[in-house]
Coordinates of C-alpha atoms in Angstrom, one line a residue:
Chain A
M1 CA 0.0 0.0 0.0
F2 CA 1.2 3.5 -0.8
Q3 CA 2.4 5.5 2.2
T4 CA 3.1 8.8 0.5
H5 CA 1.7 11.1 -2.2
K6 CA 5.1 11.1 -3.8
E7 CA 4.9 7.3 -4.3
I8 CA 1.5 7.6 -5.7
Q9 CA 2.6 10.3 -8.1
A10 CA 5.5 8.2 -9.3
A11 CA 3.2 5.2 -9.8
I12 CA 0.7 7.3 -11.8
G13 CA 3.6 8.8 -13.8
S14 CA 4.9 5.4 -14.8
G15 CA 1.5 4.1 -15.7
Q16 CA 1.6 1.6 -12.9
T17 CA -1.7 2.8 -11.4
D18 CA -4.5 5.2 -12.3
L19 CA -7.0 7.0 -10.1
K20 CA -9.7 4.5 -10.6
S21 CA -7.7 1.6 -9.5
L22 CA -6.3 3.7 -6.6
V23 CA -9.8 4.5 -5.4
T24 CA -10.9 0.9 -5.9
T25 CA -8.1 -0.2 -3.6
Y26 CA -9.1 2.3 -0.9
L27 CA -12.7 1.3 -1.1
T28 CA -11.7 -2.4 -0.7
N29 CA -9.7 -1.4 2.4
I30 CA -12.7 0.5 3.7
E31 CA -14.9 -2.5 3.2
S32 CA -12.5 -5.0 4.9
N33 CA -12.1 -2.7 7.9
R34 CA -15.8 -1.8 8.4
H35 CA -15.7 -3.3 11.9
L36 CA -13.3 -0.5 12.9
N37 CA -16.3 2.0 12.5
A38 CA -14.0 4.7 11.3
F39 CA -16.2 5.8 8.4
L40 CA -19.8 7.1 9.0
E41 CA -20.4 7.4 5.3
V42 CA -18.3 6.3 2.2
Y43 CA -18.8 8.3 -1.1
G44 CA -17.9 5.3 -3.1
E45 CA -19.8 6.0 -6.4
E46 CA -19.0 9.7 -6.3
A47 CA -15.2 9.0 -5.6
M48 CA -15.2 6.5 -8.5
A49 CA -16.9 9.0 -10.9
R50 CA -14.4 11.7 -9.9
A51 CA -11.5 9.3 -10.4
A52 CA -12.7 8.4 -13.8
E53 CA -13.1 12.1 -14.7
L54 CA -9.5 13.0 -13.2
D55 CA -8.0 10.0 -15.1
G56 CA -9.1 11.8 -18.3
K57 CA -7.3 15.0 -17.2
T58 CA -3.8 14.9 -18.8
T59 CA -2.8 18.5 -18.5
G60 CA -3.0 21.1 -15.7
R61 CA -3.3 18.5 -12.9
G62 CA -3.7 19.9 -9.5
R63 CA -1.1 19.5 -6.7
L64 CA -3.2 16.9 -4.9
Y65 CA -3.9 14.8 -8.1
G66 CA -4.0 11.3 -6.9
M67 CA -4.6 12.1 -3.2
V68 CA -7.5 10.3 -1.6
I69 CA -8.7 12.2 1.4
A70 CA -11.4 11.5 4.1
I71 CA -12.8 14.3 6.4
K72 CA -13.9 14.4 10.0
D73 CA -17.7 14.5 10.5
N74 CA -17.6 18.0 11.6
I75 CA -16.3 19.6 8.3
C76 CA -19.0 20.8 5.9
Y77 CA -19.1 19.6 2.3
R78 CA -22.0 20.9 0.3
G79 CA -24.6 18.4 -0.6
H80 CA -23.2 15.9 1.8
K81 CA -24.3 14.9 5.3
V82 CA -22.5 16.2 8.4
S83 CA -23.5 15.2 12.0
A84 CA -20.5 16.1 14.3
G85 CA -21.0 12.6 15.7
S86 CA -24.3 13.7 17.3
R87 CA -27.9 12.5 17.1
I88 CA -28.9 16.2 17.1
L89 CA -27.5 16.6 13.6
E90 CA -28.6 13.2 12.2
G91 CA -29.5 13.7 8.5
F92 CA -28.3 17.2 8.3
E93 CA -27.0 18.2 4.9
S94 CA -24.4 20.9 4.4
I95 CA -25.7 23.8 2.2
Y96 CA -22.2 25.1 1.7
S97 CA -18.6 23.7 1.7
S98 CA -15.9 24.5 4.2
T99 CA -13.0 26.6 2.9
V100 CA -10.6 23.6 3.4
V101 CA -12.7 21.2 1.3
E102 CA -13.0 23.9 -1.5
R103 CA -9.2 24.3 -1.6
L104 CA -8.5 20.5 -1.5
L105 CA -11.0 19.9 -4.4
A106 CA -9.5 22.7 -6.4
E107 CA -6.2 20.9 -6.4
D108 CA -7.8 17.6 -7.6
A109 CA -8.1 15.8 -4.4
I110 CA -10.6 13.0 -4.1
I111 CA -12.9 13.0 -1.0
I112 CA -13.8 9.4 -0.2
G113 CA -16.0 9.7 2.9
R114 CA -16.7 11.3 6.4
L115 CA -15.2 9.9 9.5
N116 CA -16.5 9.1 12.9
C117 CA -15.5 11.3 15.9
D118 CA -16.5 12.1 19.4
E119 CA -19.8 14.1 19.6
F120 CA -19.0 17.7 18.8
A121 CA -15.3 16.8 19.0
M122 CA -15.6 16.4 22.7
G123 CA -13.7 13.5 23.9
S124 CA -10.3 11.7 23.9
S125 CA -11.3 8.1 22.9
N126 CA -14.0 8.3 20.3
E127 CA -16.3 6.6 22.7
N128 CA -18.6 9.7 22.8
S129 CA -19.8 9.3 19.3
A130 CA -23.6 8.8 18.9
Y131 CA -22.7 6.4 16.1
G132 CA -20.6 4.0 18.2
P133 CA -16.9 3.8 19.1
V134 CA -14.0 3.6 16.6
L135 CA -11.5 0.7 17.2
N136 CA -7.8 1.0 17.0
A137 CA -6.6 -1.0 14.0
R138 CA -3.5 -2.2 15.8
D139 CA -5.4 -3.7 18.7
N140 CA -9.2 -3.8 18.4
S141 CA -9.8 -3.8 22.2
R142 CA -8.2 -0.4 22.4
V143 CA -9.5 3.1 21.6
P144 CA -8.0 5.1 18.7
G145 CA -7.9 8.3 20.8
G146 CA -10.1 11.2 20.1
S147 CA -11.9 13.3 19.1
S148 CA -10.5 12.6 15.6
G149 CA -10.4 8.9 16.1
G150 CA -11.9 7.9 12.7
S151 CA -9.4 10.3 11.0
A152 CA -6.5 8.6 12.8
V153 CA -7.8 5.0 12.1
A154 CA -8.5 5.9 8.4
V155 CA -4.9 6.6 7.8
Q156 CA -3.6 3.9 10.2
A157 CA -5.5 1.2 8.2
D158 CA -4.8 2.7 4.7
M159 CA -8.4 3.6 4.0
C160 CA -7.2 6.8 2.6
L161 CA -3.8 8.6 2.2
V162 CA -4.6 11.6 4.3
S163 CA -7.4 12.6 6.6
L164 CA -8.5 15.8 8.1
G165 CA -9.3 16.2 11.7
S166 CA -9.9 19.1 14.1
D167 CA -7.9 19.9 17.1
T168 CA -9.3 21.9 20.1
G169 CA -7.4 20.4 22.9
G170 CA -5.4 17.7 21.3
S171 CA -8.0 16.0 19.0
I172 CA -5.7 15.5 16.1
R173 CA -2.4 14.8 17.9
Q174 CA -3.5 12.4 20.7
P175 CA -5.3 10.0 18.2
A176 CA -2.3 10.3 15.9
S177 CA -0.2 9.2 18.9
F178 CA -2.4 6.2 19.7
C179 CA -2.6 5.1 16.1
G180 CA 1.0 5.7 14.9
V181 CA 0.5 8.4 12.4
V182 CA 1.5 12.0 11.9
G183 CA -1.0 14.6 13.2
F184 CA -0.6 18.3 12.8
K185 CA -2.3 21.2 14.6
P186 CA -1.5 24.5 12.9
T187 CA -0.9 27.9 14.5
Y188 CA -4.3 29.3 15.7
G189 CA -5.8 31.2 12.7
R190 CA -3.5 29.6 10.1
V191 CA -6.4 27.6 8.6
S192 CA -9.8 29.0 7.9
R193 CA -12.6 27.6 10.3
W194 CA -15.3 28.5 7.8
G195 CA -17.4 25.3 7.5
L196 CA -16.0 23.6 10.7
I197 CA -18.7 22.9 13.2
A198 CA -17.7 25.0 16.1
Y199 CA -16.8 23.6 19.6
A200 CA -14.5 26.2 21.2
S201 CA -13.8 29.0 18.7
S202 CA -10.6 30.4 20.2
F203 CA -9.1 26.9 20.3
D204 CA -10.3 25.1 17.2
Q205 CA -8.1 24.4 14.2
I206 CA -8.5 22.0 11.3
G207 CA -5.4 20.0 10.4
P208 CA -4.1 16.9 8.6
L209 CA -3.3 13.3 9.7
S210 CA -1.0 11.2 7.5
H211 CA 1.8 8.6 7.3
S212 CA 4.5 11.2 6.3
V213 CA 5.3 14.7 7.4
E214 CA 5.6 15.7 3.8
D215 CA 2.0 14.9 3.0
S216 CA 0.7 16.8 6.0
A217 CA 2.9 19.7 5.0
L218 CA 1.6 19.6 1.4
V219 CA -2.1 19.6 2.6
M220 CA -1.4 22.4 5.0
E221 CA 0.2 24.5 2.3
I222 CA -3.0 24.2 0.3
M223 CA -5.5 24.7 3.1
A224 CA -3.8 27.5 4.9
G225 CA -4.1 31.2 4.3
A226 CA -6.5 34.2 4.5
D227 CA -10.2 33.6 3.9
E228 CA -12.8 36.2 3.4
Y229 CA -15.3 34.0 5.4
D230 CA -13.1 33.8 8.6
S231 CA -11.8 37.0 9.9
T232 CA -9.6 35.2 12.5
A233 CA -7.7 33.5 9.7
S234 CA -4.2 34.9 9.3
S235 CA -3.4 37.1 6.4
K236 CA 0.3 36.2 6.6
P237 CA 1.7 34.6 3.4
V238 CA 1.8 30.8 3.5
P239 CA 5.4 29.5 3.1
S240 CA 6.2 26.3 1.2
Y241 CA 5.8 23.9 4.0
S242 CA 6.3 20.9 1.7
T243 CA 9.8 21.9 0.8
E244 CA 10.9 23.4 4.0
K245 CA 14.0 21.9 5.6
F246 CA 15.6 22.6 9.1
E247 CA 19.1 21.2 8.9
K248 CA 20.8 23.3 11.6
K249 CA 21.3 22.1 15.1
A250 CA 18.1 22.9 17.0
R251 CA 17.7 24.4 20.5
I252 CA 15.0 22.3 22.2
A253 CA 13.3 23.0 25.6
V254 CA 11.8 20.2 27.8
L255 CA 9.4 21.6 30.3
K256 CA 9.9 20.6 33.9
N257 CA 7.0 18.5 35.4
T258 CA 6.0 17.1 32.0
V259 CA 8.2 14.1 31.1
D260 CA 8.7 13.5 34.8
H261 CA 5.0 14.0 35.6
Q262 CA 3.4 11.6 38.1
G263 CA 0.7 10.6 35.7
I264 CA 2.9 9.4 32.9
N265 CA 3.1 5.8 31.7
T266 CA 6.6 4.4 32.3
E267 CA 7.1 3.3 28.7
V268 CA 6.0 6.7 27.3
R269 CA 8.5 8.3 29.7
S270 CA 11.4 6.0 28.8
E271 CA 10.7 6.3 25.1
T272 CA 10.6 10.2 25.3
E273 CA 13.9 10.1 27.3
R274 CA 15.4 7.9 24.6
I275 CA 14.4 10.4 21.9
I276 CA 15.9 13.2 24.1
A277 CA 19.1 11.3 24.4
K278 CA 19.2 10.7 20.6
L279 CA 18.7 14.4 20.0
K280 CA 21.6 15.2 22.2
S281 CA 23.9 12.6 20.6
E282 CA 23.0 14.1 17.3
G283 CA 24.4 17.5 18.5
H284 CA 21.2 19.3 19.2
T285 CA 21.0 21.4 22.4
I286 CA 18.2 20.1 24.7
E287 CA 17.6 21.6 28.0
E288 CA 15.1 21.3 30.9
V289 CA 13.3 24.7 31.5
N290 CA 11.2 25.8 34.4
F291 CA 7.5 25.5 34.0
D292 CA 5.3 25.3 37.0
L293 CA 1.9 25.5 35.4
T294 CA 1.4 21.9 34.2
D295 CA -1.2 21.0 36.8
Y296 CA -3.3 24.1 35.8
L297 CA -3.4 23.2 32.1
I298 CA -6.4 20.9 32.3
P299 CA -8.5 23.1 34.6
V300 CA -7.8 26.3 32.6
Y301 CA -8.6 24.4 29.4
Y302 CA -11.9 23.0 30.6
V303 CA -13.1 26.4 32.1
L304 CA -12.5 28.2 28.8
S305 CA -13.4 25.5 26.3
T306 CA -16.7 24.7 28.0
A307 CA -17.7 28.3 28.3
E308 CA -17.2 28.7 24.5
A309 CA -19.0 25.4 23.9
S310 CA -22.0 26.3 25.9
S311 CA -22.3 29.5 23.8
N312 CA -21.6 27.7 20.4
L313 CA -24.1 24.9 21.1
A314 CA -26.9 27.3 22.1
R315 CA -27.7 27.4 18.3
F316 CA -29.1 23.8 18.5
D317 CA -32.7 24.7 19.2
G318 CA -34.8 22.1 17.4
V319 CA -36.2 24.9 15.2
H320 CA -33.9 25.8 12.4
Y321 CA -32.2 22.5 11.7
G322 CA -31.4 19.3 13.4
Y323 CA -33.4 17.1 15.7
R324 CA -36.7 18.1 17.2
S325 CA -38.3 16.0 19.9
P326 CA -41.6 14.5 18.9
R327 CA -42.8 14.9 22.5
A328 CA -42.4 18.8 22.3
T329 CA -45.8 20.5 22.6
E330 CA -44.9 24.2 23.1
M331 CA -41.9 26.4 22.4
D332 CA -40.0 25.9 25.6
S333 CA -40.2 22.1 25.3
V334 CA -39.0 22.3 21.7
Y335 CA -35.7 23.8 23.1
K336 CA -35.5 21.6 26.1
L337 CA -36.7 18.3 25.0
S338 CA -34.8 18.5 21.6
R339 CA -31.5 19.4 23.3
T340 CA -32.0 16.9 26.1
E341 CA -32.7 13.9 23.7
G342 CA -30.3 15.1 20.9
F343 CA -27.1 15.6 23.0
G344 CA -25.1 12.9 24.7
R345 CA -23.8 12.8 28.3
E346 CA -20.4 14.4 27.8
V347 CA -21.8 17.3 25.6
K348 CA -24.4 18.0 28.3
N349 CA -21.7 18.0 30.9
R350 CA -19.7 20.6 29.0
I351 CA -22.7 22.8 28.3
M352 CA -23.7 22.8 31.9
L353 CA -20.1 23.5 33.1
G354 CA -19.7 26.3 30.5
T355 CA -23.0 27.8 31.6
F356 CA -21.8 27.7 35.2
V357 CA -18.5 29.4 34.6
L358 CA -20.2 32.1 32.6
S359 CA -23.1 32.7 35.0
A360 CA -23.6 35.8 37.3
G361 CA -21.5 35.4 40.5
Y362 CA -19.0 32.8 39.2
Y363 CA -17.7 34.6 36.0
D364 CA -14.9 36.4 37.7
A365 CA -13.8 33.4 39.9
Y366 CA -13.8 30.9 37.0
Y367 CA -14.0 32.3 33.5
S368 CA -12.1 35.6 34.0
R369 CA -9.4 33.9 36.2
A370 CA -8.9 31.2 33.5
Q371 CA -8.3 33.9 30.9
K372 CA -5.7 35.5 33.2
V373 CA -4.0 32.1 33.4
R374 CA -4.2 31.8 29.7
R375 CA -2.2 35.1 29.5
M376 CA 0.4 33.8 31.9
L377 CA 0.8 30.5 29.9
S378 CA 1.1 32.5 26.7
E379 CA 3.8 34.8 28.1
Q380 CA 5.7 31.9 29.8
I381 CA 5.8 30.0 26.5
S382 CA 6.7 33.0 24.4
E383 CA 9.6 33.7 26.8
I384 CA 10.8 30.1 26.2
F385 CA 10.6 30.5 22.4
R386 CA 12.9 33.5 22.7
S387 CA 15.7 31.1 23.6
Y388 CA 14.6 27.8 22.0
D389 CA 13.4 26.6 18.6
F390 CA 11.1 23.9 19.8
I391 CA 9.5 22.5 22.9
L392 CA 9.4 18.7 23.1
L393 CA 6.9 16.8 25.0
P394 CA 5.2 13.4 24.9
T395 CA 1.9 13.7 23.0
A396 CA -0.1 11.8 25.5
P397 CA 0.7 10.4 29.0
S398 CA -0.2 6.8 27.9
I399 CA -0.5 4.5 25.0
A400 CA -3.9 3.7 23.6
F401 CA -6.1 2.4 26.5
K402 CA -8.8 -0.2 26.5
L403 CA -12.3 0.6 25.4
G404 CA -14.4 1.4 28.5
E405 CA -11.3 1.9 30.7
K406 CA -11.8 5.6 31.4
T407 CA -15.5 6.2 30.8
S408 CA -16.7 6.2 34.4
D409 CA -14.8 9.4 35.6
P410 CA -14.8 12.3 33.1
T411 CA -11.7 14.0 34.9
E412 CA -9.7 10.8 34.3
M413 CA -10.5 11.0 30.6
Y414 CA -9.5 14.7 30.6
L415 CA -6.0 13.9 31.8
A416 CA -5.4 12.2 28.4
D417 CA -5.1 15.7 27.0
I418 CA -2.6 17.0 29.6
Y419 CA 0.2 17.5 27.1
T420 CA -1.8 18.6 24.1
V421 CA -4.0 21.4 25.5
L422 CA -1.1 23.7 26.0
A423 CA -0.6 24.4 22.3
N424 CA -4.3 25.2 21.9
L425 CA -4.2 27.4 25.1
V426 CA -1.5 29.5 23.6
G427 CA -2.2 29.2 19.9
V428 CA 1.1 27.7 18.8
P429 CA 1.6 24.9 16.1
A430 CA 2.3 21.4 17.3
I431 CA 2.9 18.0 15.8
S432 CA 2.7 14.4 16.9
L433 CA 5.3 12.2 15.3
P434 CA 5.2 8.4 15.4
L435 CA 8.8 7.9 16.7
A436 CA 8.4 5.2 19.2
K437 CA 6.4 2.2 20.3
S438 CA 5.8 0.2 23.5
A439 CA 7.2 -3.3 24.3
E440 CA 3.8 -4.7 23.0
G441 CA 4.3 -2.7 19.7
L442 CA 1.7 0.0 20.5
P443 CA 2.5 3.4 19.0
I444 CA 3.8 6.3 21.1
G445 CA 3.9 9.8 19.7
I446 CA 6.4 12.4 20.4
Q447 CA 5.2 16.1 20.3
L448 CA 7.1 19.1 19.1
M449 CA 5.8 22.7 19.4
A450 CA 7.1 25.8 17.8
E451 CA 6.4 29.5 18.2
K452 CA 3.3 31.0 16.7
H453 CA 3.5 31.1 12.8
E454 CA 6.6 28.9 12.8
D455 CA 4.6 26.1 11.3
A456 CA 7.2 25.9 8.5
K457 CA 10.2 25.4 10.9
L458 CA 8.2 22.7 12.7
F459 CA 7.6 20.8 9.5
G460 CA 11.3 21.2 8.5
F461 CA 12.6 19.7 11.7
S462 CA 9.8 17.0 11.9
K463 CA 11.1 15.7 8.6
T464 CA 14.5 15.2 10.1
L465 CA 13.1 13.4 13.1
M466 CA 10.9 11.1 11.1
Q467 CA 14.1 9.4 9.8
W468 CA 14.2 7.8 13.2
S469 CA 10.7 6.4 13.2
T470 CA 10.5 2.8 14.4
L471 CA 7.0 2.4 13.0
Y472 CA 7.9 3.5 9.4
P473 CA 11.5 2.4 8.8
Chain B
M1 CA -17.8 24.0 45.6
K2 CA -20.6 21.6 46.4
I3 CA -23.0 20.7 43.6
D4 CA -26.6 20.4 44.8
N5 CA -29.9 19.9 43.2
A6 CA -30.7 23.5 43.3
L7 CA -27.5 24.4 41.3
V8 CA -28.1 21.6 38.8
D9 CA -31.7 22.8 38.3
R10 CA -30.6 26.4 37.7
L11 CA -27.9 25.5 35.2
A12 CA -30.3 23.1 33.4
E13 CA -32.8 26.0 33.0
L14 CA -30.2 28.4 31.7
S15 CA -28.9 25.6 29.3
R16 CA -32.3 24.6 28.2
L17 CA -31.7 20.9 29.3
E18 CA -33.7 18.6 31.5
F19 CA -32.5 15.9 33.8
D20 CA -34.6 13.2 35.2
D21 CA -33.8 11.8 38.7
S22 CA -31.3 9.2 37.5
A23 CA -29.7 11.6 34.9
K24 CA -29.6 14.2 37.6
E25 CA -27.6 11.9 40.0
Q26 CA -25.2 11.2 37.2
I27 CA -24.5 14.8 36.2
K28 CA -24.2 15.8 39.9
G29 CA -21.4 13.2 40.2
D30 CA -19.8 14.3 36.9
L31 CA -19.9 18.0 37.7
Q32 CA -18.7 17.5 41.3
K33 CA -15.5 15.7 40.0
I34 CA -15.0 18.3 37.3
F35 CA -15.5 21.2 39.8
D36 CA -13.0 19.7 42.3
M37 CA -10.5 19.7 39.4
M38 CA -11.2 23.3 38.3
D39 CA -11.0 24.5 41.8
K40 CA -7.2 24.1 41.4
L41 CA -7.1 27.4 39.6
N42 CA -7.9 29.2 43.0
D43 CA -4.3 28.3 44.1
L44 CA -2.8 30.6 41.6
N45 CA -2.1 34.3 42.2
V46 CA -3.4 36.1 39.2
D47 CA -3.2 39.6 40.6
G48 CA -2.3 42.3 38.0
V49 CA -2.7 39.9 35.0
E50 CA -4.8 41.0 32.2
P51 CA -7.2 38.4 30.8
L52 CA -6.3 36.9 27.4
I53 CA -9.4 37.1 25.2
Y54 CA -8.5 37.1 21.6
M55 CA -6.2 34.6 20.0
S56 CA -6.0 35.9 16.5
D57 CA -3.2 38.4 15.6
E58 CA -5.4 40.0 12.9
V59 CA -6.7 43.5 13.8
N60 CA -9.9 45.1 12.4
V61 CA -10.5 42.8 9.5
L62 CA -12.9 44.7 7.3
R63 CA -14.6 44.1 4.0
A64 CA -16.5 46.1 1.5
D65 CA -20.2 46.5 2.6
E66 CA -21.6 44.3 -0.2
V67 CA -24.5 41.9 0.0
K68 CA -23.1 38.4 -0.3
G69 CA -22.8 35.0 1.4
Q70 CA -26.6 34.6 1.4
V71 CA -28.5 31.4 1.2
T72 CA -31.8 30.8 -0.6
R73 CA -35.0 30.1 1.2
E74 CA -35.0 26.6 0.0
E75 CA -31.5 26.1 1.4
A76 CA -32.4 27.7 4.7
L77 CA -35.4 25.4 5.1
L78 CA -33.6 22.3 3.9
N79 CA -32.7 21.0 7.3
A80 CA -35.5 22.4 9.4
P81 CA -37.5 19.7 11.3
Q82 CA -40.7 21.3 10.4
H83 CA -41.5 23.9 7.8
D84 CA -43.8 24.9 5.0
S85 CA -42.9 26.6 1.7
D86 CA -41.8 29.8 3.4
F87 CA -41.4 29.5 7.1
F88 CA -39.9 27.5 10.0
K89 CA -42.8 25.9 11.8
V90 CA -43.0 25.8 15.7
P91 CA -45.9 25.2 18.2
K92 CA -48.2 28.1 18.7
V93 CA -46.4 30.9 20.8
I94 CA -49.3 33.4 21.2
K95 CA -52.3 32.1 22.9
K96 CA -55.8 33.5 22.3

């Protein structure tokens, strides 16, 4: 099976394959992996028709010609269903396409289906989807991570070459780590959020998952950039991520109280230490720096993200679109019953929590205080980037855990995001690289972060590091 | 912070959600655990720190005042749970 766009392009160029046979292969893989529940919908006929059409295109081929992509079920694609993994949007059909989908299609990508995820992207194991959990292809008794669990498994099991996920607190990187693929969270504002179903708007970013850094970089190069439909999208020019290299010796910071945190799995810790030692032996500078806010990351993330979620999810009212309870008899019960029956447990938890932290009497003590801590975090991380190129962290404190292992206590599940929320809280780019594995052979991701708008530098150095991957020799 | 029925009821009303007795016990338990975790924030001294509110670096992104980005009536009604040819339909709001 092809692992990179470059291989595919070579095979197309030499006449070894064409797009119809490529799509057929992916559709066969999707069919034989149906039990993993990664796809909520497969656009089989449509993808075949587009492949046939593109096979006839001999000149002016787009840069993603031959790339088969699947998208997370919270990214809108005109004329196609999108449900954010929720009953409340069951049957909903997009009336416009997200900017990212438009840009991928314009470069001749083929979109093969939409991918399962935690409801409204809220979760770390994909067990919160209203359409059932996704299974990790490496070990079916384990979770793929979340919330972009379907996106990670689709790449892991070669059901598409690249997938799109969204990352609010780690939802691309943590499943990438659990499934042994590359997952990239861009600088906040680097990619337009137009057409992404909102969870927490000051955190959300769309990003790619793939086997290679080069493919994530290429897809980012095409998706990124100013957009008239998203005023928070950065107007800075987009560098050539796909050709970017970083061949100097890097200065890398390791935050105190992270690799040596009490909650970390011993194998994740020893593998991270192995990578650190390897970096040192290659001549990079790698130093431990003071950071005393680790234990505040999860609390501040949940205060702020739930506040934004409670506001964003107020739009689901049972009137304009989505589910309406058949038991509703008057206006108030249209709202209440539709929301109560349409949303799942974790989504309700977060709406209630967000409503609390924004309510009169508690706003200053929780919401405003958390925004202040966000400023402190932002300043501390900026200060670190004045002296260092990158920050290195594990992506997740554990390897992929068993289905049902963390579903009884929500706070235990939240700790799965302890190393990933930082990048979203301060808006910097971050990547999870499949550089290690446990004794059992389960993937372990290593995370690198760079300063805001240094996405190119991060891709450049990641390419160097991927040469050490034990999963993709 | 102790989560009691009165607080759950007030938040549910503000959130337009309902919890029956067993759902209420569950959410009380969940919220209690989450609040205990969030209370950690009170250990930090944040005096003199300005809240960080906007994450985008863009300032005053303006566009020409042109009508665009509209959807048609058919598109707007496409996903409505109940509608007629022109309007979203809801239960009667004004009583005689």
